[in-house]
Coordinates of C-alpha atoms in Angstrom, one line a residue:
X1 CA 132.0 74.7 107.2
X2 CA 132.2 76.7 109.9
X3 CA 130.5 75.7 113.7
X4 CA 127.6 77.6 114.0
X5 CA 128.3 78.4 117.6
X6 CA 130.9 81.0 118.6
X7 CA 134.6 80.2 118.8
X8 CA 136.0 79.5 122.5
X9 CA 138.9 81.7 123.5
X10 CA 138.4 84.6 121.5
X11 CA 140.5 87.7 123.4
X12 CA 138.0 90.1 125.0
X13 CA 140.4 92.3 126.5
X14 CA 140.8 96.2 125.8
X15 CA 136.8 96.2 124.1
X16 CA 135.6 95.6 127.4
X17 CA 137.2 98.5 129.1
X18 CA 136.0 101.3 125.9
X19 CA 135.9 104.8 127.7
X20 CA 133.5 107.2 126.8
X21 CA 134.4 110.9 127.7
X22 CA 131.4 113.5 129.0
X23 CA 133.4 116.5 126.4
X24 CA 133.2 114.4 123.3
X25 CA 130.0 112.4 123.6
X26 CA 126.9 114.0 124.5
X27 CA 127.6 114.4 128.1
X28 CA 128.3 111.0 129.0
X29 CA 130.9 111.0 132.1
X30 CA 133.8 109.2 132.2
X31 CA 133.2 105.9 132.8
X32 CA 132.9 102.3 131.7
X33 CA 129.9 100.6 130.6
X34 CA 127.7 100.7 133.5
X35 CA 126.5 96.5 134.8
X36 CA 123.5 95.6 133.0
X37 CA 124.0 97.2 129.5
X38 CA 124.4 95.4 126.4
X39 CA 128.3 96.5 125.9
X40 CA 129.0 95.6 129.5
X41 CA 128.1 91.7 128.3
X42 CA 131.2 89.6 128.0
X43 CA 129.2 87.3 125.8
X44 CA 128.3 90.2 123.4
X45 CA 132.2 91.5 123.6
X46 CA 133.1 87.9 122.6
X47 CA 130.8 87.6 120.0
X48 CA 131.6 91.0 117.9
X49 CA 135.2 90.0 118.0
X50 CA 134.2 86.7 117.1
X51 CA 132.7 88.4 113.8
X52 CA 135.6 90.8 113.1
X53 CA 137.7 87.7 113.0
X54 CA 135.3 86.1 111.0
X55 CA 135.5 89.0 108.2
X56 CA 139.0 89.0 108.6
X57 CA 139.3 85.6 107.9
X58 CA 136.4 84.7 105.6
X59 CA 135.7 88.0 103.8
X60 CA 136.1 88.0 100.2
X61 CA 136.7 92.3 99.8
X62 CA 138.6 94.7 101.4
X63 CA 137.3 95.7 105.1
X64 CA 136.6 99.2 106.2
X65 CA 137.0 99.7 109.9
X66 CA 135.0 103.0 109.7
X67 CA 132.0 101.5 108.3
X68 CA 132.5 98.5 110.7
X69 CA 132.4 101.3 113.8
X70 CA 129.7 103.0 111.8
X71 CA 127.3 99.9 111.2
X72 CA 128.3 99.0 115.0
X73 CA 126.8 102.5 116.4
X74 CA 123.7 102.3 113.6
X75 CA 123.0 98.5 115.1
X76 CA 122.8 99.6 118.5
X77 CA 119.8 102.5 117.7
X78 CA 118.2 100.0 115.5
X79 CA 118.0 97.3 118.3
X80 CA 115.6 99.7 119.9
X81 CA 112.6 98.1 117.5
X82 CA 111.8 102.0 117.2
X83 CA 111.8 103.1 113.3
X84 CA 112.3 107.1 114.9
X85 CA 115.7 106.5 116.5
X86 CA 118.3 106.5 114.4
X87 CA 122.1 106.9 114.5
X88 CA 123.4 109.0 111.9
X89 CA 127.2 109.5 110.4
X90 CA 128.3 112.8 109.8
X91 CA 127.2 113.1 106.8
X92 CA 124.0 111.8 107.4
X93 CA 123.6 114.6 110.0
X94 CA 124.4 117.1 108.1
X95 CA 121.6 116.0 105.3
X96 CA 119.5 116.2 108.1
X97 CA 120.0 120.2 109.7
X98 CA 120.2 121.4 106.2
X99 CA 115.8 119.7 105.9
X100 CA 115.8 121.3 109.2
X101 CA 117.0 124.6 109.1
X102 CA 115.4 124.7 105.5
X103 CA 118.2 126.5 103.9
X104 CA 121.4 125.6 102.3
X105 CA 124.3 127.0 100.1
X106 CA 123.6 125.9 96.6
X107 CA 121.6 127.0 93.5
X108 CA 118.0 126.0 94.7
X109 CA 117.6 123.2 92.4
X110 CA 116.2 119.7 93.6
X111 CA 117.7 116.7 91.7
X112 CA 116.9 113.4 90.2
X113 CA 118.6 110.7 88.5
X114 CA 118.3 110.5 85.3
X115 CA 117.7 107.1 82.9
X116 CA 119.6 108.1 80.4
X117 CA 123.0 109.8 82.6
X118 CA 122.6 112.8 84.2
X119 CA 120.5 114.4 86.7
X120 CA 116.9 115.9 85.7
X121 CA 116.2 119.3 87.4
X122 CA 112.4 118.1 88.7
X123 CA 112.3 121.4 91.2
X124 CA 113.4 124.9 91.1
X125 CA 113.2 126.7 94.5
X126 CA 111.3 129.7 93.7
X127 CA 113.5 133.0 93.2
X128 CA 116.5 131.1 93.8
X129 CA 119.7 131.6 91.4
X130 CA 118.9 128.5 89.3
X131 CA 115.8 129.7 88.4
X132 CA 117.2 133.4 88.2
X133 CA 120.1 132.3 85.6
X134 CA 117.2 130.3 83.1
X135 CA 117.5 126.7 84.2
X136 CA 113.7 124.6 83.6
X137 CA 111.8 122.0 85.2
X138 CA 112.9 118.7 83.1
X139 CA 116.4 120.2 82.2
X140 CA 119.0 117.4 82.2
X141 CA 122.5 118.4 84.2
X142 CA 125.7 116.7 81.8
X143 CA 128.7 118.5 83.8
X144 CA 129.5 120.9 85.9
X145 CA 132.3 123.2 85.3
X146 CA 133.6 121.0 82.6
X147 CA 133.4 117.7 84.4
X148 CA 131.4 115.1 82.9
X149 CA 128.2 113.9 85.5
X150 CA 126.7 111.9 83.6
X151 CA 127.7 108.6 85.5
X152 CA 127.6 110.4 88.8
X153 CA 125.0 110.0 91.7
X154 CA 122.7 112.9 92.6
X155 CA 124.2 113.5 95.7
X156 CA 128.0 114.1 94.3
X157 CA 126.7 116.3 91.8
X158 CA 124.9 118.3 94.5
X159 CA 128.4 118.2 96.3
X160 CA 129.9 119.0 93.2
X161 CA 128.1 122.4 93.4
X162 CA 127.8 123.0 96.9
X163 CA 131.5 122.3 98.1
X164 CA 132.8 125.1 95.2
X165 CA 135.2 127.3 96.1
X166 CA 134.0 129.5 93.2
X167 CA 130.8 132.1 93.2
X168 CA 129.5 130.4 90.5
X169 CA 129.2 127.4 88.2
X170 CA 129.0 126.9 84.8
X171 CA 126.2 123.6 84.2
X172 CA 125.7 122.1 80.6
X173 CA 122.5 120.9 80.5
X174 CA 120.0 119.0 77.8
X175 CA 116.9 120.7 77.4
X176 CA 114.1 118.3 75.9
X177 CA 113.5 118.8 72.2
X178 CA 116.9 120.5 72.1
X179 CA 119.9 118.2 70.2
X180 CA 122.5 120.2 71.7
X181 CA 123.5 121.0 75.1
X182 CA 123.9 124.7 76.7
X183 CA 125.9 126.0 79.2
X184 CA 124.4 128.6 81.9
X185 CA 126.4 130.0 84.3
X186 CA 124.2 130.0 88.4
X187 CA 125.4 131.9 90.9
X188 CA 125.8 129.5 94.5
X189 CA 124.3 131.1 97.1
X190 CA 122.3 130.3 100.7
X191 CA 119.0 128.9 99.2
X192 CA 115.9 129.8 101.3
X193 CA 113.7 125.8 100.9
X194 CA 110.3 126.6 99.8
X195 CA 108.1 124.5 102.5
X196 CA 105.3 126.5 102.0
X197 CA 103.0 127.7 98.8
X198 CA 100.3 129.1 98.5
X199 CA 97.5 130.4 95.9
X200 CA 93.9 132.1 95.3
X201 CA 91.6 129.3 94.6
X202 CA 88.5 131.8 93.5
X203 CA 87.7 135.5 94.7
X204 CA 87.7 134.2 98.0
X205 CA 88.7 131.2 99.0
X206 CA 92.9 131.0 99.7
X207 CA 95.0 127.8 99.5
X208 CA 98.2 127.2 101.9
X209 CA 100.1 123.8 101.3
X210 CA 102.8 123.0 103.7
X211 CA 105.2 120.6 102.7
X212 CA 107.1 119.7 106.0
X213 CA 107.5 121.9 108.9
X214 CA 111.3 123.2 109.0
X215 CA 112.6 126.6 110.7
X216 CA 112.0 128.7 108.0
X217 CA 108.0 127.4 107.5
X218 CA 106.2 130.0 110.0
X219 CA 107.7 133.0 108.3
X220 CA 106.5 130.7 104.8
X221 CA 103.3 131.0 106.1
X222 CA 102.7 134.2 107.7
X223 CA 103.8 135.8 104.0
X224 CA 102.0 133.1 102.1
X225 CA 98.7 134.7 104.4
X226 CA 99.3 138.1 104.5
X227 CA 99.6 138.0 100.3
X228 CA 96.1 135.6 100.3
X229 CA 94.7 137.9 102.7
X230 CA 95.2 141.4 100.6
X231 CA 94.1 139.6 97.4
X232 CA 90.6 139.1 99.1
X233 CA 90.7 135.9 101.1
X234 CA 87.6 135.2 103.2
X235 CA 88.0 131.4 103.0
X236 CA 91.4 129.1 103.7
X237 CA 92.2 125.6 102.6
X238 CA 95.4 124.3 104.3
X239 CA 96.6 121.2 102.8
X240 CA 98.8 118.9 104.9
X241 CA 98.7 115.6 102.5
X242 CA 101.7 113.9 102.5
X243 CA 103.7 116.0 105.0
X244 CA 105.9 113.9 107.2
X245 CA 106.5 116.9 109.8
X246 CA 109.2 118.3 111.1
X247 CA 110.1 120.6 114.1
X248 CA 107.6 121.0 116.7
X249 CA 108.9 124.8 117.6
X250 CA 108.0 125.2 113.9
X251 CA 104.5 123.5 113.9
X252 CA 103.5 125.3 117.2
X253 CA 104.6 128.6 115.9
X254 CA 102.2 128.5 112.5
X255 CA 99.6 127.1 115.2
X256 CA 99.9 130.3 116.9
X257 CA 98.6 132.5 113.7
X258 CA 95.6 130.0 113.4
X259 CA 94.5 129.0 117.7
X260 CA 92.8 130.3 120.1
X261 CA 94.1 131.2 123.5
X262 CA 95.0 127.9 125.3
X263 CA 97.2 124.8 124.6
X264 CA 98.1 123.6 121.3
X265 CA 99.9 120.2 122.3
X266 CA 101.4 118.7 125.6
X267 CA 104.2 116.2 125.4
X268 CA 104.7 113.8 128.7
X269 CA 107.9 111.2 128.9
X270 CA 109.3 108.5 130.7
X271 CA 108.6 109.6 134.0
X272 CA 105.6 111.6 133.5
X273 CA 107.2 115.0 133.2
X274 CA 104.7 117.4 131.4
X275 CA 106.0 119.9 129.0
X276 CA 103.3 122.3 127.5
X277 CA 103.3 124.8 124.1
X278 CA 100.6 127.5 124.4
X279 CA 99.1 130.1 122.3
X280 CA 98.3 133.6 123.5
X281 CA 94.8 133.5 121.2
X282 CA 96.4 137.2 119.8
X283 CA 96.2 135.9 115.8
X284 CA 93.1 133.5 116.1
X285 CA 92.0 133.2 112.7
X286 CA 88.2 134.1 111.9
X287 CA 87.7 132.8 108.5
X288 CA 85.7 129.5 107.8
X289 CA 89.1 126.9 107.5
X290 CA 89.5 123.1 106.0
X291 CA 92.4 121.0 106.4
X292 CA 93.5 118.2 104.4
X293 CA 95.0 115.2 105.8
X294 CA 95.7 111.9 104.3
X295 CA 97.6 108.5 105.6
X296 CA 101.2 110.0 104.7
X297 CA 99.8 113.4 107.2
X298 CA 101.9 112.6 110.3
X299 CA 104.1 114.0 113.1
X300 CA 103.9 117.8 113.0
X301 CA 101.2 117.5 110.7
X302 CA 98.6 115.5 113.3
X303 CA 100.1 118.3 116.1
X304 CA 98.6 120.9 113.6
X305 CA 95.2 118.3 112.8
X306 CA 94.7 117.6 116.1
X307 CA 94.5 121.3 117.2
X308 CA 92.5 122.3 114.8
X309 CA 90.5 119.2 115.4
X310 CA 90.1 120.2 119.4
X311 CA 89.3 123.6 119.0
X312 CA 86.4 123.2 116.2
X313 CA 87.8 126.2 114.5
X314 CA 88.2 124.4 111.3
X315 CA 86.9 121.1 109.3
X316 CA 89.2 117.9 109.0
X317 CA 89.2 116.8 105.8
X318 CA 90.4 113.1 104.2
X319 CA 91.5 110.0 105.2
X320 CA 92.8 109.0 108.7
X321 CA 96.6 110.5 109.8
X322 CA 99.7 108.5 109.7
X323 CA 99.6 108.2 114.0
X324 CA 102.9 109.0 115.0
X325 CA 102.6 110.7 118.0
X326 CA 105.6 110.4 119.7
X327 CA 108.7 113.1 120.1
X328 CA 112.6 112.6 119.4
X329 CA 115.1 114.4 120.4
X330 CA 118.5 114.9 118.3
X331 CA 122.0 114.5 120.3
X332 CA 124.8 115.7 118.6
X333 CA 128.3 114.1 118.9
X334 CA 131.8 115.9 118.8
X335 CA 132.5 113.3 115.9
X336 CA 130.0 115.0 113.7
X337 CA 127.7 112.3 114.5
X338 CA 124.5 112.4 115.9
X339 CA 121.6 109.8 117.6
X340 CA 117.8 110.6 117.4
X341 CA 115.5 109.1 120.3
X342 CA 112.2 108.8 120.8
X343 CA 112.0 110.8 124.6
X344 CA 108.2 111.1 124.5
X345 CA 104.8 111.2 123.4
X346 CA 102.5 114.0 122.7
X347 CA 98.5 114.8 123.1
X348 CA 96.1 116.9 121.6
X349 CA 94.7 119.8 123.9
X350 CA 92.1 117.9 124.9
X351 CA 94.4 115.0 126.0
X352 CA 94.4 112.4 123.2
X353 CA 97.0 110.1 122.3
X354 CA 97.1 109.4 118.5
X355 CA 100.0 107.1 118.6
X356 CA 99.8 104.4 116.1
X357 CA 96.0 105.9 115.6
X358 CA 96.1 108.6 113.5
X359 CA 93.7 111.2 113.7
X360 CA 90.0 110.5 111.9
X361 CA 89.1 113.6 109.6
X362 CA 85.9 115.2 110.4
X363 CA 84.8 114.5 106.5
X364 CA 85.9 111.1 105.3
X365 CA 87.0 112.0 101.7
X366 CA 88.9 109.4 99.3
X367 CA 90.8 110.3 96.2
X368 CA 88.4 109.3 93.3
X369 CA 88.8 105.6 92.2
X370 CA 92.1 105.2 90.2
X371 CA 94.0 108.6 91.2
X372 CA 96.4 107.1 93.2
X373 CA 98.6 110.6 93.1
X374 CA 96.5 113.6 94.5
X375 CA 99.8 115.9 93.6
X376 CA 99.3 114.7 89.7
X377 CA 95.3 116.0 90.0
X378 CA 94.3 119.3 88.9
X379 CA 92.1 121.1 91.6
X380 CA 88.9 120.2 89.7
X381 CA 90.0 116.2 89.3
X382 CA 91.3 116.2 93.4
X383 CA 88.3 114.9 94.9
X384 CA 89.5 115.7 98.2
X385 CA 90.2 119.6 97.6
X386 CA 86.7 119.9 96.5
X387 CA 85.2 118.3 99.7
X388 CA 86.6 120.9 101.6
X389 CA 85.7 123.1 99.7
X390 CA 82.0 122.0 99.6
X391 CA 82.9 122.4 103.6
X392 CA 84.1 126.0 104.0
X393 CA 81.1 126.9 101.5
X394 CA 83.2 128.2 98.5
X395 CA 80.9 130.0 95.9

């Protein structure tokens, strides 16, 4: 059994002296670790080599030095006790622009795994290919081009399709109640992610819900209200439930169809610099509004509540927000890697901080006892949606 204290005489040599260069790392200059940081610790040097040696001797499978480096870079964010800043891989990153940007090169399909092999089609981007070339809602994906995918992860099959060099691919897919399989041949293309629909409620009440705030939302949204708005809308519900966020260019930008000349949200950091976002008032909407919130409402989504909230030009409606009211900033790396770090905090025009808070909805509204899932309600079982409702006066 091995001593549970560290080894003596462990080499700490060339690990000490890592250079990081300004050109392929964010900026940094060249230098080494600066006195006082963790990786400037002899003790710390000592003890990761202790633990290499450790896996080297002790470890029953094969290493990987890349996830070692990988895990060591991910520790180092984590060790921050801060659940928004967070190392990514390449990969990882490039997950993350493509939510971002809110488009992507594929066939507009959103994937699950399936129980039984496979991946079930559970969304279809509206008037993307997939949709276009007949695939449904519940269809089960068995191969692509040929290849069996039946034992493959979600993620490789979306690879699969994404990473063709072709214009198209041929899927085989199980329909439900069908015993045979079908092929259908979808065209890959740049896929436009739906963050935003919308709907006509009655003659004149309009519905907007915003799934996450991503570059391609405020254009979402300006067409989702321009189409409510020549089918009669006098009335709008905006529903933020269970939207995690996004961009705050993105946020700030629907904000300025909706606001009022002034500020919509003031972020402050570190050393109290104060960096504001204003609305020129030029698009101030002047229709009774309602916005939904719930406990999984934060980020972007409280920015948007809290506005609203400030101004009085709309009713807050549901349970209390999520309360993350802090900002991150993303730094990519010449690796393909990236960090995210929380750089500051954000207020509410009128100056409050929400942080670990939330914001309080002007109408306390629960789901009705045992609807645990307001996304699985129909608009007359969704308790919620017909408070605010009840609160913009719908006939």
């Amino acid at each position: 059994m091995h001593n549970k204290e560290f080894k003596k005489g462990i080499a700490v040599g060339a690990a000490a002296t890592l250079i990081v260069t300004g050109a392929g790392f964010g900026g940094y200059q060249k230098t080494m670790f600066p006195k006082g940081t963790a990786l400037a610790d002899s003790a710390t040097v000592q003890k990761l080599n202790y633990l290499e040696s450790l896996i080297d001797e002790e470890y029953l499978d094969e290493k990987d030095e890349d996830s070692l480096r990988e895990g060591l870079y991910a520790g180092l964010m984590s060790g921050l006790n801060d659940p928004y800043s967070v190392y990514y891989t390449a990969e990882q990153y490039k997950e993350l622009n493509t939510s971002n940007e809110g488009s992507y090169v594929g066939i507009g399909a959103v994937l699950q795994k399936d129980e039984d092999g496979g991946a079930q089609i559970i969304q279809l981007y509206e008037g993307g290919s997939g949709e276009q070339a007949g695939l449904k809602k519940g269809d089960v994906l068995k191969a692509v081009d040929g290849k069996d995918v039946t034992e493959k992860e979600t993620a490789d099959i979306a690879a699969m399709i994404r990473e063709s060099d072709k214009d198209s691919v041929t899927l085989t897919i199980q329909r439900a109640e069908q015993k045979e399989t079908s092929d259908i041949k979808v065209e890959i293309r740049d896929v436009e992610i739906q963050t935003v629909s919308h709907e006509m409620l009655d003659d004149e009440t309009g519905y907007i819900r915003i799934s996450e705030f991503s570059e391609v939302t405020s254009n979402q949204y300006k067409k989702a209200f321009e189409d409510l708005h020549d089918k009669g809308m006098k009335k709008l519900v905006v529903d933020l439930r269970n939207n995690p966020g996004g961009l705050l260019n993105a946020v700030c930008d629907v904000l300025r169809q909706i606001l009022p000349e002034g500020l919509i949200v003031y972020t402050e950091d570190k050393n109290g610099k104060k960096e504001e976002e204003k609305c020129d008032g030029k698009n101030e909407l002047n229709m009774p509004l309602a916005v939904l919130v719930n406990g999984s409402s934060a980020s972007a989504s409280e920015i948007f509540a809290g506005a609203v909230k400030d101004y009085g030009i709309g009713t807050i409606v549901g349970t209390t927000t999520y309360g993350k009211g802090v900002v991150q900033t993303i730094q990519p790396l010449t690796d393909g890697s990236a960090v995210k770090i929380t750089i500051a905090k954000y207020f509410t025009p009128k100056g409050n901080d929400i942080n670990k808070k939330g914001i309080t909805p002007n109408v306390e509204a629960e789901l009705s006892e045992g609807s645990a899932d307001w996304t699985e309600l129909t608009h007359e079982e969704d308790t919620q949606l017909q408070t605010a409702l009840k609160e913009i006066g719908q006939s």
